[in-house]
PDB file of C-alpha atoms and ligand atoms in Angstrom:
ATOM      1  CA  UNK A1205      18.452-172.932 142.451  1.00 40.00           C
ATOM      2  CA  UNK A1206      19.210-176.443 141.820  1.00 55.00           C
ATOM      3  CA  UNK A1207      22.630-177.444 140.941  1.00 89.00           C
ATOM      4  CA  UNK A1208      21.906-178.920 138.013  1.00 97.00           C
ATOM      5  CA  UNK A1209      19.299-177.760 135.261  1.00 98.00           C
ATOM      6  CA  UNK A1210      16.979-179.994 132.734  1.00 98.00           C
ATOM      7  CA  UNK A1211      16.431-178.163 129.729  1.00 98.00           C
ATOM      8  CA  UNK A1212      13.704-179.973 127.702  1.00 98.00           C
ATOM      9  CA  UNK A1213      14.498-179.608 123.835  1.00 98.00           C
ATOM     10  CA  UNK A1214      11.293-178.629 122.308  1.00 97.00           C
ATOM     11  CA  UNK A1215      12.661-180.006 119.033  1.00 98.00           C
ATOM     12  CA  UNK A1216      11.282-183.308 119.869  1.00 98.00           C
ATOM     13  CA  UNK A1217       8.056-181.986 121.476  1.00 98.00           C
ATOM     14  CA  UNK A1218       4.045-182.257 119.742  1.00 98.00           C
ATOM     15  CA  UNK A1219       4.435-179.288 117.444  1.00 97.00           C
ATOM     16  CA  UNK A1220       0.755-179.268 117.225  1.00 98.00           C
ATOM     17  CA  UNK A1221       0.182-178.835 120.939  1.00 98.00           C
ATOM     18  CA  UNK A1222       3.404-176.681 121.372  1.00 98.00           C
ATOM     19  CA  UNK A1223       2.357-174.679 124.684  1.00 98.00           C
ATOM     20  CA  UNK A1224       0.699-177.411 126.370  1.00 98.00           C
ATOM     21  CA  UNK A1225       3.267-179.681 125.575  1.00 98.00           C
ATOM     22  CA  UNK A1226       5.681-177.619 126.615  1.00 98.00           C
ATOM     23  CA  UNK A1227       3.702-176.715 130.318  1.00 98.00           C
ATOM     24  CA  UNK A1228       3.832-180.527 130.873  1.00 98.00           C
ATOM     25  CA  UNK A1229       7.585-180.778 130.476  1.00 98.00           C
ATOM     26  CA  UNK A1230       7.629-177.836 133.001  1.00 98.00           C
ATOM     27  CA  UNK A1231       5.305-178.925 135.357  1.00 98.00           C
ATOM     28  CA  UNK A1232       7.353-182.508 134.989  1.00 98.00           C
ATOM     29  CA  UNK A1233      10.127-180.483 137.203  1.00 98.00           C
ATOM     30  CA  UNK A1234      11.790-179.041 133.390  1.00 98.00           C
ATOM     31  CA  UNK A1235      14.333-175.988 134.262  1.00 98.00           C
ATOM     32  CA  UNK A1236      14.513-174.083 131.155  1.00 98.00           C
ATOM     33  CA  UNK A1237      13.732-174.289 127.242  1.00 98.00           C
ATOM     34  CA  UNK A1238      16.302-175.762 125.092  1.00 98.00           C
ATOM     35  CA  UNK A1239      15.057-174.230 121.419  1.00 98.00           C
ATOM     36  CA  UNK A1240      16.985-175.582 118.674  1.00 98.00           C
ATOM     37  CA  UNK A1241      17.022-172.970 115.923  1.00 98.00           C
ATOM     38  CA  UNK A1242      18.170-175.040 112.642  1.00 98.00           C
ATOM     39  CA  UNK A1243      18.284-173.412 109.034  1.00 97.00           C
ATOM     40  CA  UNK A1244      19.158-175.719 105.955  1.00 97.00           C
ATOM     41  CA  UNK A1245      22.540-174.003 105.947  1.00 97.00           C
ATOM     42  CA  UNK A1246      24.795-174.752 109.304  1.00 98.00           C
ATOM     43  CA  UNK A1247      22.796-178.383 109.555  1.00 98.00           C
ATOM     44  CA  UNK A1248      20.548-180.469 106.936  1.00 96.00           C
ATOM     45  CA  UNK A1249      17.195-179.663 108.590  1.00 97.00           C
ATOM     46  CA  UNK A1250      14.861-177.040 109.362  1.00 97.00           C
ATOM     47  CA  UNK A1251      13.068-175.589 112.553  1.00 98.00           C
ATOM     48  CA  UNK A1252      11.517-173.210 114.337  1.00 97.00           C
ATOM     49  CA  UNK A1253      11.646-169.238 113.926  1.00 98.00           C
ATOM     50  CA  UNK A1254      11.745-166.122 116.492  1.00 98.00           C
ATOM     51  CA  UNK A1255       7.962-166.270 116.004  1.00 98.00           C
ATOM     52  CA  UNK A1256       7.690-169.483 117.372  1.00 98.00           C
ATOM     53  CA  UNK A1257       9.303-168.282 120.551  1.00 98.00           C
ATOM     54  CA  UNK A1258       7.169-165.756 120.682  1.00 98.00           C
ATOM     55  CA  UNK A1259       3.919-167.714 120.975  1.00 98.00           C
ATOM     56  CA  UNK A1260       5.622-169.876 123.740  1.00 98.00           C
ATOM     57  CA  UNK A1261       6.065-166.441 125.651  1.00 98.00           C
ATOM     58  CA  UNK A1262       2.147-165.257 125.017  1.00 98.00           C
ATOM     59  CA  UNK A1263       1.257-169.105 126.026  1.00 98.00           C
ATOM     60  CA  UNK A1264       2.454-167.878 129.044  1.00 98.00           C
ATOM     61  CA  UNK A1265       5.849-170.100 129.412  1.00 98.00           C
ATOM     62  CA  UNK A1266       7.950-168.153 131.696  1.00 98.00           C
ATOM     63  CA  UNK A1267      11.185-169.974 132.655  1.00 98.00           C
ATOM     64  CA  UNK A1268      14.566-169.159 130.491  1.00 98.00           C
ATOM     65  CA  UNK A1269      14.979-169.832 127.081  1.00 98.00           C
ATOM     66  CA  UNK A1270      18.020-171.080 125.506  1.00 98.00           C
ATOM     67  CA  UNK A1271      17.976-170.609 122.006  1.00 99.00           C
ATOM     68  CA  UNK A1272      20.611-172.773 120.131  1.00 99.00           C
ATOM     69  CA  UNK A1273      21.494-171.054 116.735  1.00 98.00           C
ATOM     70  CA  UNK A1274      22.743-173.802 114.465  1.00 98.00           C
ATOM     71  CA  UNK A1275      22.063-171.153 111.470  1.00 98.00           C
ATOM     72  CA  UNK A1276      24.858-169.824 109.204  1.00 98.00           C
ATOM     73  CA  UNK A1277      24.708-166.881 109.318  1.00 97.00           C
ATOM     74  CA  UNK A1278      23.909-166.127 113.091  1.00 98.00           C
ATOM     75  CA  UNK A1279      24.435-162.404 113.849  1.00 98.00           C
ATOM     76  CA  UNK A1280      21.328-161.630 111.691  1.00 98.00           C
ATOM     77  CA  UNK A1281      19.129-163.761 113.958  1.00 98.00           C
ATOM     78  CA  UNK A1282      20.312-162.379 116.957  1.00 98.00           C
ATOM     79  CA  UNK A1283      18.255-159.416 117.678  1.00 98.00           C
ATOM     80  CA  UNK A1284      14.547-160.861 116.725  1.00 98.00           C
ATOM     81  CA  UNK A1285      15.012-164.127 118.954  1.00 98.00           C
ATOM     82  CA  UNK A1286      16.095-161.698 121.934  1.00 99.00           C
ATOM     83  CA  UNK A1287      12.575-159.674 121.028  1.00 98.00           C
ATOM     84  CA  UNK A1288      10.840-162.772 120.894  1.00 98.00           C
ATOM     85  CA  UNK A1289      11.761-163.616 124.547  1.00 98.00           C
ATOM     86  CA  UNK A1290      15.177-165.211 124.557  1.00 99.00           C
ATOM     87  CA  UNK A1291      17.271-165.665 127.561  1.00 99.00           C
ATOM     88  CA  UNK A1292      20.612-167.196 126.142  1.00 99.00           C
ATOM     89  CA  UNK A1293      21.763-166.913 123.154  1.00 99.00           C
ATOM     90  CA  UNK A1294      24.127-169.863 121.676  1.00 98.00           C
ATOM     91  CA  UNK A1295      25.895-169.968 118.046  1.00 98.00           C
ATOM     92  CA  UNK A1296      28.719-172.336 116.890  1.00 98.00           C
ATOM     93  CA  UNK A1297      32.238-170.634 116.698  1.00 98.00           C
ATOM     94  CA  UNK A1298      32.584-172.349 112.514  1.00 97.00           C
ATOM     95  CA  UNK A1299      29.551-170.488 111.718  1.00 98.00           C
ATOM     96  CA  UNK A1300      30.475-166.892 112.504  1.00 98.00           C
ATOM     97  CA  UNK A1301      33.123-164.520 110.910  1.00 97.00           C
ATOM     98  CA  UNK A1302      33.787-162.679 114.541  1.00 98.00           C
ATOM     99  CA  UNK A1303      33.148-164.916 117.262  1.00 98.00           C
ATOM    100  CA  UNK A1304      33.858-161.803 119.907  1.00 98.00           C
ATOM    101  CA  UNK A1305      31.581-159.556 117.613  1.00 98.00           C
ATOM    102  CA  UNK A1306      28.700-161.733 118.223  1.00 98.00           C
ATOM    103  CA  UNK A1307      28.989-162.549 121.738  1.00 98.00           C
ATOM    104  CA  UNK A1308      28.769-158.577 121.971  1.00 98.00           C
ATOM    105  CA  UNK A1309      25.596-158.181 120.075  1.00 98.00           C
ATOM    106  CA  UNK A1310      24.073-161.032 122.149  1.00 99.00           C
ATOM    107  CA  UNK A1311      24.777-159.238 125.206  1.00 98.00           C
ATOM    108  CA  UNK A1312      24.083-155.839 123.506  1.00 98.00           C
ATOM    109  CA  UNK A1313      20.563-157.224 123.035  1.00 98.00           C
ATOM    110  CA  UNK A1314      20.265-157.979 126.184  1.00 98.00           C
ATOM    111  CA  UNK A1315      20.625-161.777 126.598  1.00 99.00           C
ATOM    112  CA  UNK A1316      23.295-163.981 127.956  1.00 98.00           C
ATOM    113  CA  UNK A1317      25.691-165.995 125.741  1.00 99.00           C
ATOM    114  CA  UNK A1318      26.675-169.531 125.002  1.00 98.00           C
ATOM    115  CA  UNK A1319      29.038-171.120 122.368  1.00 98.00           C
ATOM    116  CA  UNK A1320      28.540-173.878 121.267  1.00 98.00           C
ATOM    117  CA  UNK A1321      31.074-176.964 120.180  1.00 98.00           C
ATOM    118  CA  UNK A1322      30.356-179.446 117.840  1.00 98.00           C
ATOM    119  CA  UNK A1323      31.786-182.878 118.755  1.00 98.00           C
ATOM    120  CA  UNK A1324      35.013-182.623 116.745  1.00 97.00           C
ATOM    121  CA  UNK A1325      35.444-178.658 117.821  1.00 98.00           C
ATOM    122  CA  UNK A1326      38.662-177.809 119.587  1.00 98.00           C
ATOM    123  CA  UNK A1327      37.972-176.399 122.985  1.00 98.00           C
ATOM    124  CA  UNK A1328      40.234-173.489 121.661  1.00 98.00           C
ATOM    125  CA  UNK A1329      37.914-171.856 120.812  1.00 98.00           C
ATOM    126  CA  UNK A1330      37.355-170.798 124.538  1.00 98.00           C
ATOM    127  CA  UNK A1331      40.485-168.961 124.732  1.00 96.00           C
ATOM    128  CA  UNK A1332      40.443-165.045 124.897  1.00 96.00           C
ATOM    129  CA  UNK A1333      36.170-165.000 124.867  1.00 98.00           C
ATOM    130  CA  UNK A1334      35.717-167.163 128.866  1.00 98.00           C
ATOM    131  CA  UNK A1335      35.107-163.863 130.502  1.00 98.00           C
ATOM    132  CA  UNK A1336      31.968-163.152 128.370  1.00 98.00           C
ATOM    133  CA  UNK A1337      30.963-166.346 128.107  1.00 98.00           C
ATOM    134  CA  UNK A1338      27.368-167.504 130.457  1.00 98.00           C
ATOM    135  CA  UNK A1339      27.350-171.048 129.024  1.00 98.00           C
ATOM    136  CA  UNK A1340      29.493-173.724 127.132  1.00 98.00           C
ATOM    137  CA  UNK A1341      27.414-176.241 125.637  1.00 98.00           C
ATOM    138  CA  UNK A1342      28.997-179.336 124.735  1.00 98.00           C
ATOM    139  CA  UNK A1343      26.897-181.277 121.564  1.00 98.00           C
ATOM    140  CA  UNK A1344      27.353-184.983 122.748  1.00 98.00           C
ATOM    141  CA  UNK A1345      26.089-185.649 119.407  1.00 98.00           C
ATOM    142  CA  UNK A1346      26.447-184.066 115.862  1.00 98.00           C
ATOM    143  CA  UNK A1347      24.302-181.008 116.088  1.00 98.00           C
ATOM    144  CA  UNK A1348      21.244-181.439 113.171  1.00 97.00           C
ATOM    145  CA  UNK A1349      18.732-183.958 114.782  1.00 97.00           C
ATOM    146  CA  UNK A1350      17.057-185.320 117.949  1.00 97.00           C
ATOM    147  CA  UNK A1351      17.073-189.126 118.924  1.00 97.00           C
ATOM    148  CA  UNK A1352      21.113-189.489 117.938  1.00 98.00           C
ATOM    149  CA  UNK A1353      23.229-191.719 120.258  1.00 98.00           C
ATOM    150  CA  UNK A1354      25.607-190.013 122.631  1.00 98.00           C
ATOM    151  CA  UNK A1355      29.073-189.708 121.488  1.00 98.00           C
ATOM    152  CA  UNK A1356      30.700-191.369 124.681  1.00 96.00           C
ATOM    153  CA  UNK A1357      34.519-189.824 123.801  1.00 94.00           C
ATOM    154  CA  UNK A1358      32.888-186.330 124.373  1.00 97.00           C
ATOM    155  CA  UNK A1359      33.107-187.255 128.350  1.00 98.00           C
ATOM    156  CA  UNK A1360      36.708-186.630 128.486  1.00 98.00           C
ATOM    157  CA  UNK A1361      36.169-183.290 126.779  1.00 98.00           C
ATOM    158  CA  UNK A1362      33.662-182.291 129.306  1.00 98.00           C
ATOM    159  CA  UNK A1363      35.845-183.369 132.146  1.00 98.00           C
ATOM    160  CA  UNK A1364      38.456-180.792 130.147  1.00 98.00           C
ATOM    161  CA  UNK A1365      35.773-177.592 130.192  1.00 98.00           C
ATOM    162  CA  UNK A1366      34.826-178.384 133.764  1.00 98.00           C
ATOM    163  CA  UNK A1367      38.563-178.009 134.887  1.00 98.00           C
ATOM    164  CA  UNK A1368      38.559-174.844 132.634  1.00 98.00           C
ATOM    165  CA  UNK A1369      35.743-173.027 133.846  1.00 98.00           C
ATOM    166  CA  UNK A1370      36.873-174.049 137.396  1.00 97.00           C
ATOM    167  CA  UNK A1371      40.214-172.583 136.918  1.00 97.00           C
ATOM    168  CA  UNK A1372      38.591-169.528 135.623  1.00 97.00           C
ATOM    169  CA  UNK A1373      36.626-168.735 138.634  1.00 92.00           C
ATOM    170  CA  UNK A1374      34.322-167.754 136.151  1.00 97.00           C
ATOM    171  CA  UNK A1375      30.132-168.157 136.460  1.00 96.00           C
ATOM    172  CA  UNK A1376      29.809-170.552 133.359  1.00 98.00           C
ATOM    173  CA  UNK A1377      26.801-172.857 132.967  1.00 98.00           C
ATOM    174  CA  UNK A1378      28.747-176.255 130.989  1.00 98.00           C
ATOM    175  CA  UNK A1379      25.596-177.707 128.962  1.00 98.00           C
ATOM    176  CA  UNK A1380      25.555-180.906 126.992  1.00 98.00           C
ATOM    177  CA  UNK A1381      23.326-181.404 123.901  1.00 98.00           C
ATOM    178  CA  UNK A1382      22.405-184.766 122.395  1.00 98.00           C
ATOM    179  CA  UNK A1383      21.118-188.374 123.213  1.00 98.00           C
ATOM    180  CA  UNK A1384      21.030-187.809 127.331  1.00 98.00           C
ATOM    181  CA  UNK A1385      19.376-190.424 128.844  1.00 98.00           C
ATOM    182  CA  UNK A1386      18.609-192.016 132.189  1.00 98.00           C
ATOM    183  CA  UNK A1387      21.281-194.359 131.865  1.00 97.00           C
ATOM    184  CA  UNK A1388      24.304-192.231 130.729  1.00 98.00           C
ATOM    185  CA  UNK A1389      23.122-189.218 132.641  1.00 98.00           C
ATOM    186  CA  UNK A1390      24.886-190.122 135.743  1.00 97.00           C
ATOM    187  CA  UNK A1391      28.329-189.978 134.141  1.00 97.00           C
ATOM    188  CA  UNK A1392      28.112-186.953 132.293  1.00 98.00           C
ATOM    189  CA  UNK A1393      27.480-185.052 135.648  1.00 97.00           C
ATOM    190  CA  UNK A1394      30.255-186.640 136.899  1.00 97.00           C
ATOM    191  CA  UNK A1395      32.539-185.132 134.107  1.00 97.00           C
ATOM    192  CA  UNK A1396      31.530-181.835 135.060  1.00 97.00           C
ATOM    193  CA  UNK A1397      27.979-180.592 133.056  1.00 98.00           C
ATOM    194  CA  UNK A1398      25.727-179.128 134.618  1.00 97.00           C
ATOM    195  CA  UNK A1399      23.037-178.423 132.447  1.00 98.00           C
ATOM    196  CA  UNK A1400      21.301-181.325 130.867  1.00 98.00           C
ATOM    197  CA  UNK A1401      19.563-181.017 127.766  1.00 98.00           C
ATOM    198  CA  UNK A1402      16.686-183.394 127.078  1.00 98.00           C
ATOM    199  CA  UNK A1403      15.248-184.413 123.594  1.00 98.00           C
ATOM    200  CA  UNK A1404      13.536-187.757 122.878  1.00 98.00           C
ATOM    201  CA  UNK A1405      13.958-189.328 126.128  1.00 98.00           C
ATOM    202  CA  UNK A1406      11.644-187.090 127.485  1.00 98.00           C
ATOM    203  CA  UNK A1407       9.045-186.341 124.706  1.00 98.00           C
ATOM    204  CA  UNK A1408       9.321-189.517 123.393  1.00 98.00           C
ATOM    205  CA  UNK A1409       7.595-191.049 126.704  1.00 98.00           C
ATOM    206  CA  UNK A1410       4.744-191.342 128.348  1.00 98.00           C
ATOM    207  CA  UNK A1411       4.934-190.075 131.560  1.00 98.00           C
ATOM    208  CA  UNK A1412       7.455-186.761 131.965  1.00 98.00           C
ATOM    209  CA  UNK A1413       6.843-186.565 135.313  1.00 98.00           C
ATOM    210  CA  UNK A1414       8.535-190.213 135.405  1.00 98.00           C
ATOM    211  CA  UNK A1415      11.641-189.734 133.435  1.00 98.00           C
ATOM    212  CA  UNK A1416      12.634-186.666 135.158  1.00 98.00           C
ATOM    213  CA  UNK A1417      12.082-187.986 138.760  1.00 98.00           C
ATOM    214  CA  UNK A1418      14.546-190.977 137.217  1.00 98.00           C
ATOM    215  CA  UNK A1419      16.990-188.282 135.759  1.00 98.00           C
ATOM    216  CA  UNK A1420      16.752-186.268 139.244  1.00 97.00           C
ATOM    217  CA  UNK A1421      17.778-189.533 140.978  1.00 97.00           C
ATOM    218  CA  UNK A1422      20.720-189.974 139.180  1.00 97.00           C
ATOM    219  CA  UNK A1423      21.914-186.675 139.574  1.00 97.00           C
ATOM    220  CA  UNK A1424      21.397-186.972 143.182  1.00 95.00           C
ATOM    221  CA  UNK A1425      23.751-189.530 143.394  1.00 93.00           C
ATOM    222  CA  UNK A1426      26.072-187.157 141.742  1.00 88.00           C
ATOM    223  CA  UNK A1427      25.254-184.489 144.197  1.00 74.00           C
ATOM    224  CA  UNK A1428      26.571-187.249 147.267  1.00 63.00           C
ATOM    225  CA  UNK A1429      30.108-186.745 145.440  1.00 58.00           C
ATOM    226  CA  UNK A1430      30.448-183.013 145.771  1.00 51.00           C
TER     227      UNK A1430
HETATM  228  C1  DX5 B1770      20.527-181.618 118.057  1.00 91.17           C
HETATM  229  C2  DX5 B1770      19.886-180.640 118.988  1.00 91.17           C
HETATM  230  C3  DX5 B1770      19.464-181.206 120.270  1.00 91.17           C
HETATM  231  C4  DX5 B1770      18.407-182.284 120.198  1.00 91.17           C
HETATM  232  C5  DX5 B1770      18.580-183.189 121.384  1.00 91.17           C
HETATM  233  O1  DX5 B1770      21.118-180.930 117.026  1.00 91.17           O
HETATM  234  O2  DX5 B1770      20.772-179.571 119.253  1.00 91.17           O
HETATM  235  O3  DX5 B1770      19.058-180.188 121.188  1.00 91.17           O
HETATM  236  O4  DX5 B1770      17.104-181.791 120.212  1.00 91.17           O
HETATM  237  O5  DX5 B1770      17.703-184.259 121.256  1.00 91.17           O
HETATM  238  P1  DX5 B1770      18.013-185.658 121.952  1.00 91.17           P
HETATM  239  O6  DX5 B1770      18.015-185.379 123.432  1.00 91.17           O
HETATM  240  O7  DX5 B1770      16.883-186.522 121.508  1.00 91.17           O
HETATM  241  O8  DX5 B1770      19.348-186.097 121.454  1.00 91.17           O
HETATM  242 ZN1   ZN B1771      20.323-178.116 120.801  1.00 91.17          ZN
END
């Protein structure tokens, strides 16, 4: 596996050529699905549904999806995005009455769970719930919209997780959501994430194939630090 994982965010994708759209971010060297689930309520905008997900699957798109719940209430979407197909599982700790209660009926459904922290979110939040946890995801942006610009005081949070998670000794993916590009990408692996997830500065371009041979360069010079 490699050490670090693109995630292309589908949010920013052709919704009228979904699947092939989607094959093309894969076949551009994309990891997994980012699938940002958003319902009027949590955030100011609205998305895609479980049913959605489960035309990707019968398009035949087989890697992991993450699905990122910004919905309020989550626990009710749980168990028909883990039918459609769902891999992880990812909610926001404000939107939630029992944080641990979820991250049991995500599991209980058979998928792996994320939370997720919203730029001004303590990392508190992590304490008592690490040893369940399969992914921290980081929003480097206020969650609600693609194309945003990186929030560049997140890093030192993400340097914060990464000692965390190392401490733990536990197996956590750290994931970071919103405005990664070619240019800050280099510096947000070197605070620690390593799962990238990619919006509009893949789907915006031309050429995917392009972007993520630029993204995979940077990392690698990430990689030389290890
Ligand atoms: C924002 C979403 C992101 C978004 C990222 O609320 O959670 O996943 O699609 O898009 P970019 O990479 O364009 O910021
Ligand atoms: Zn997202």
């Amino acid at each position: 596996m490699n050490q670090f994982l693109l995630a292309p965010s589908i949010l920013s994708a052709d919704f009228a050529r979904l699947g092939e759209d989607v094959s093309r971010a894969l076949s551009a060297g994309g990891d997994m699905i980012h699938f940002d689930v958003m319902d009027g309520h949590y955030v100011n905008n609205l998305t895609m549904g479980p049913m959605i997900l489960k035309s990707l699957r019968n398009f035949n798109i087989q890697v992991p999806i993450d699905v990122h719940l910004m919905t309020k209430p989550v626990d009710s979407f749980i168990p028909s995005f883990a039918d459609a197909g769902a891999n992880f599982i990812t909610f926001h700790p404000e939107a939630t009455n029992h944080i641990d209660n979820t991250i049991n009926l995500i599991k209980t459904c058979g998928c792996k769970a994320g939370l997720s922290l919203n730029p001004s979110t303590s990392i508190h939040y992590l304490d008592y719930i690490l040893d369940k946890l399969d992914m921290i995801v980081l929003m480097t942006v206020n969650p609600g919209f693609s194309n945003q610009n990186l929030i560049p005081s997140i890093i030192p949070k993400i340097r914060n997780v990464r000692k965390i998670i190392d401490t733990s000794n536990f197996d956590i993916l750290l994931e970071v959501d919103g405005g990664i590009k070619v240019d800050n990408i280099l510096d947000i692996a070197l605070a620690g994430a390593n799962v990238f997830v990619l919006g509009s500065v893949l789907f915006d371009s031309i050429d995917y194939t392009i972007v993520l041979n630029k993204i995979r360069s940077k990392l690698s010079l990430c990689l030389n630090n290890f």
